[in-house]
């Protein structure tokens, strides 16, 4: 995977030295992405996007026999246009990509031996993890690219259904119960939610799928993988292919602020707007958290989300969790999982459930005293299943085999419940 990506990168770099058409088209693409996804996207991030697109497009076409994906997916359509502009005038696309054949060959040969979709899906999950770990370790760390083990996902979805019934007299199948995975990765959680819905009341699935299932992803490769996986699950359950409109390519921490810029894809913006207007009842998933960062001086810093109105997620963390803290060193609060809990707490309105599997440091570390205090104030019930696995705390655990994710930091499954009429002390 790494070789594949590196070879593509070399190709792009070569073109950007000598091909005027490529240079112009790339500059336009950069502008579009900055306007519609994130104003701070670096050139390198855009190169990575192109690489992720080209890799997945080919894998979806050849391994999954899904040649139409790039025509149907609203983002892929836009990127295809840029790639066509990049390749059409001065050289052919197939020629551009043919030098990579020997890299793809191995992947395609392996995949050719697998015939059922779920095994191919495992293969995609491996690509998801390995691509970032091999090619872009920095992204793997700041974005928390790890696939969530299925038993954890099962447990969380079942728990959410149980709490919905017990505390609210509701169910995942009910109309009005909007569900969001804000960090969708490969789509694991929503697929499991769809299966739960089918188990409880299959006829509820089409409406849910069209109106009340939502997810966000900021990286292109997982965005494509999630879209394809979720659409495939719907096809398996209903026999009908229907594109999934609940998926947004957006930075969750910016989703309330992204402007109506319909350049990149007006359809994507419409989806973001629709999600913004939805009254979310359940937010679940596996937020990013730094797994490799040993201390705050590591240069692999997370992006800061602040603005002059003090409405950025980092501003809100400062005004709440940090403000309530007595600790002198509050740096640990800049871990993205803390932002995710803050963001979700504000995003559900006066009632709802948040189920996140996260780093467990907030349970007992000193910098999180204010966060713990706030969580207690903001929620009526909090369930924390501490799965342990902090290698630094207990070196005897050695390596990562004692950790559910195979990482160094401890992990917990957390469920926060907020009820409307309950007096919160
Ligand atoms: C831990 S993974 C989720 C894995 C997923 N549950 C699965 O099992 O495949 C976190 C995902 O969130 C994405 N992500 C990170 N920061 C994000 C942000 N600010 N907005 C949207 N997605 C983000 C990452 O690219 C990554 O795919």
Short mmCIF file of N, CA and C in Angstrom, two decimals, residues 1-10 48-60 62-64 100-108 110-111 120 122-137 145 220-222 224-225:
data_model
loop_
_atom_site.label_atom_id
_atom_site.label_comp_id
_atom_site.label_asym_id
_atom_site.label_seq_id
_atom_site.Cartn_x
_atom_site.Cartn_y
_atom_site.Cartn_z
N UNK A 1 0.83 -1.21 0.00
CA UNK A 1 0.00 0.00 0.00
C UNK A 1 0.86 1.25 0.00
N UNK A 2 1.89 1.19 0.81
CA UNK A 2 2.75 2.36 0.92
C UNK A 2 3.44 2.62 -0.42
N UNK A 3 3.89 1.53 -1.04
CA UNK A 3 4.60 1.68 -2.33
C UNK A 3 3.67 2.29 -3.37
N UNK A 4 2.43 1.81 -3.37
CA UNK A 4 1.44 2.34 -4.28
C UNK A 4 1.31 3.83 -4.16
N UNK A 5 1.12 4.26 -2.93
CA UNK A 5 0.89 5.67 -2.67
C UNK A 5 2.13 6.49 -3.00
N UNK A 6 3.28 5.96 -2.66
CA UNK A 6 4.51 6.72 -2.90
C UNK A 6 4.76 6.86 -4.40
N UNK A 7 4.48 5.80 -5.14
CA UNK A 7 4.68 5.87 -6.59
C UNK A 7 3.76 6.92 -7.20
N UNK A 8 2.53 6.96 -6.73
CA UNK A 8 1.59 7.98 -7.23
C UNK A 8 2.08 9.39 -6.90
N UNK A 9 2.58 9.51 -5.69
CA UNK A 9 3.07 10.82 -5.26
C UNK A 9 4.23 11.27 -6.15
N UNK A 10 5.15 10.36 -6.46
CA UNK A 10 6.27 10.69 -7.34
C UNK A 10 5.77 11.18 -8.69
N UNK A 48 -2.46 14.27 -1.30
CA UNK A 48 -2.92 13.02 -0.68
C UNK A 48 -4.35 12.69 -1.11
N UNK A 49 -5.16 13.74 -1.25
CA UNK A 49 -6.54 13.50 -1.67
C UNK A 49 -6.59 12.87 -3.06
N UNK A 50 -5.77 13.43 -3.94
CA UNK A 50 -5.73 12.88 -5.30
C UNK A 50 -5.30 11.42 -5.26
N UNK A 51 -4.29 11.16 -4.46
CA UNK A 51 -3.78 9.79 -4.35
C UNK A 51 -4.86 8.87 -3.80
N UNK A 52 -5.54 9.33 -2.76
CA UNK A 52 -6.58 8.50 -2.17
C UNK A 52 -7.69 8.23 -3.17
N UNK A 53 -8.00 9.25 -3.96
CA UNK A 53 -9.04 9.06 -4.97
C UNK A 53 -8.61 8.03 -6.01
N UNK A 54 -7.42 8.21 -6.53
CA UNK A 54 -6.97 7.32 -7.61
C UNK A 54 -6.85 5.89 -7.12
N UNK A 55 -6.37 5.72 -5.90
CA UNK A 55 -6.25 4.36 -5.36
C UNK A 55 -7.61 3.71 -5.18
N UNK A 56 -8.53 4.43 -4.54
CA UNK A 56 -9.83 3.79 -4.27
C UNK A 56 -10.62 3.59 -5.56
N UNK A 57 -10.55 4.55 -6.45
CA UNK A 57 -11.31 4.42 -7.69
C UNK A 57 -10.93 3.11 -8.38
N UNK A 58 -9.64 2.88 -8.45
CA UNK A 58 -9.21 1.67 -9.15
C UNK A 58 -9.57 0.40 -8.37
N UNK A 59 -9.41 0.46 -7.07
CA UNK A 59 -9.73 -0.73 -6.27
C UNK A 59 -11.24 -1.02 -6.33
N UNK A 60 -12.05 0.02 -6.25
CA UNK A 60 -13.51 -0.20 -6.31
C UNK A 60 -13.90 -0.79 -7.66
N UNK A 62 -11.86 -2.49 -9.85
CA UNK A 62 -11.34 -3.81 -10.18
C UNK A 62 -11.67 -4.87 -9.13
N UNK A 63 -11.55 -4.51 -7.86
CA UNK A 63 -11.74 -5.52 -6.82
C UNK A 63 -13.22 -5.70 -6.49
N UNK A 64 -13.96 -4.61 -6.46
CA UNK A 64 -15.36 -4.69 -6.03
C UNK A 64 -16.32 -4.70 -7.20
N UNK A 100 1.83 2.57 -12.73
CA UNK A 100 1.56 2.04 -11.39
C UNK A 100 1.07 0.60 -11.42
N UNK A 101 0.89 0.07 -12.60
CA UNK A 101 0.30 -1.27 -12.70
C UNK A 101 0.98 -2.30 -11.82
N UNK A 102 2.28 -2.24 -11.79
CA UNK A 102 2.97 -3.29 -11.04
C UNK A 102 2.68 -3.20 -9.54
N UNK A 103 2.32 -1.99 -9.08
CA UNK A 103 1.97 -1.86 -7.65
C UNK A 103 0.57 -2.40 -7.38
N UNK A 104 -0.35 -2.08 -8.30
CA UNK A 104 -1.72 -2.54 -8.10
C UNK A 104 -1.85 -4.04 -8.26
N UNK A 105 -0.99 -4.58 -9.13
CA UNK A 105 -1.08 -6.00 -9.45
C UNK A 105 -1.22 -6.87 -8.21
N UNK A 106 -0.37 -6.60 -7.23
CA UNK A 106 -0.36 -7.44 -6.03
C UNK A 106 -1.69 -7.36 -5.29
N UNK A 107 -2.20 -6.16 -5.14
CA UNK A 107 -3.48 -5.98 -4.44
C UNK A 107 -4.59 -6.70 -5.20
N UNK A 108 -4.59 -6.50 -6.51
CA UNK A 108 -5.68 -7.07 -7.30
C UNK A 108 -5.62 -8.59 -7.33
N UNK A 110 -4.41 -10.50 -4.92
CA UNK A 110 -4.88 -10.99 -3.61
C UNK A 110 -6.40 -10.95 -3.57
N UNK A 111 -6.94 -9.82 -4.02
CA UNK A 111 -8.39 -9.64 -3.91
C UNK A 111 -9.15 -10.59 -4.81
N UNK A 120 -14.07 -9.20 1.43
CA UNK A 120 -13.50 -8.07 0.70
C UNK A 120 -13.51 -6.82 1.59
N UNK A 122 -13.18 -6.83 4.83
CA UNK A 122 -12.03 -6.93 5.75
C UNK A 122 -10.79 -6.41 5.04
N UNK A 123 -10.70 -6.75 3.78
CA UNK A 123 -9.58 -6.33 2.98
C UNK A 123 -9.54 -4.80 2.89
N UNK A 124 -10.71 -4.20 2.70
CA UNK A 124 -10.79 -2.73 2.66
C UNK A 124 -10.38 -2.10 3.99
N UNK A 125 -10.81 -2.75 5.08
CA UNK A 125 -10.45 -2.23 6.40
C UNK A 125 -8.94 -2.24 6.59
N UNK A 126 -8.32 -3.27 6.07
CA UNK A 126 -6.86 -3.33 6.16
C UNK A 126 -6.25 -2.20 5.33
N UNK A 127 -6.79 -1.98 4.16
CA UNK A 127 -6.27 -0.89 3.33
C UNK A 127 -6.40 0.43 4.08
N UNK A 128 -7.57 0.61 4.71
CA UNK A 128 -7.85 1.84 5.47
C UNK A 128 -6.76 2.08 6.51
N UNK A 129 -6.46 1.05 7.30
CA UNK A 129 -5.46 1.24 8.35
C UNK A 129 -4.05 1.36 7.78
N UNK A 130 -3.75 0.45 6.86
CA UNK A 130 -2.37 0.38 6.36
C UNK A 130 -1.99 1.57 5.50
N UNK A 131 -2.97 2.06 4.75
CA UNK A 131 -2.66 3.19 3.89
C UNK A 131 -2.11 4.34 4.72
N UNK A 132 -2.83 4.68 5.79
CA UNK A 132 -2.41 5.83 6.57
C UNK A 132 -1.18 5.52 7.42
N UNK A 133 -1.16 4.31 7.97
CA UNK A 133 0.00 3.98 8.81
C UNK A 133 1.28 3.95 8.00
N UNK A 134 1.18 3.46 6.77
CA UNK A 134 2.38 3.33 5.96
C UNK A 134 2.77 4.63 5.29
N UNK A 135 1.77 5.31 4.76
CA UNK A 135 2.05 6.43 3.89
C UNK A 135 2.01 7.75 4.64
N UNK A 136 1.15 7.82 5.63
CA UNK A 136 0.94 9.11 6.26
C UNK A 136 0.74 8.93 7.76
N UNK A 137 1.84 8.63 8.42
CA UNK A 137 1.78 8.30 9.85
C UNK A 137 1.20 9.48 10.63
N UNK A 145 -6.71 6.97 12.91
CA UNK A 145 -7.19 6.01 11.92
C UNK A 145 -7.02 4.60 12.47
N UNK A 220 -10.64 11.55 2.42
CA UNK A 220 -11.32 11.02 1.25
C UNK A 220 -11.40 9.49 1.19
N UNK A 221 -10.30 8.84 1.49
CA UNK A 221 -10.28 7.37 1.35
C UNK A 221 -11.34 6.71 2.25
N UNK A 222 -11.36 7.02 3.55
CA UNK A 222 -12.45 6.43 4.35
C UNK A 222 -13.83 6.92 3.93
N UNK A 224 -14.94 7.41 0.95
CA UNK A 224 -15.38 6.52 -0.14
C UNK A 224 -15.70 5.12 0.39
N UNK A 225 -14.82 4.63 1.24
CA UNK A 225 -15.02 3.27 1.75
C UNK A 225 -16.34 3.20 2.52
#
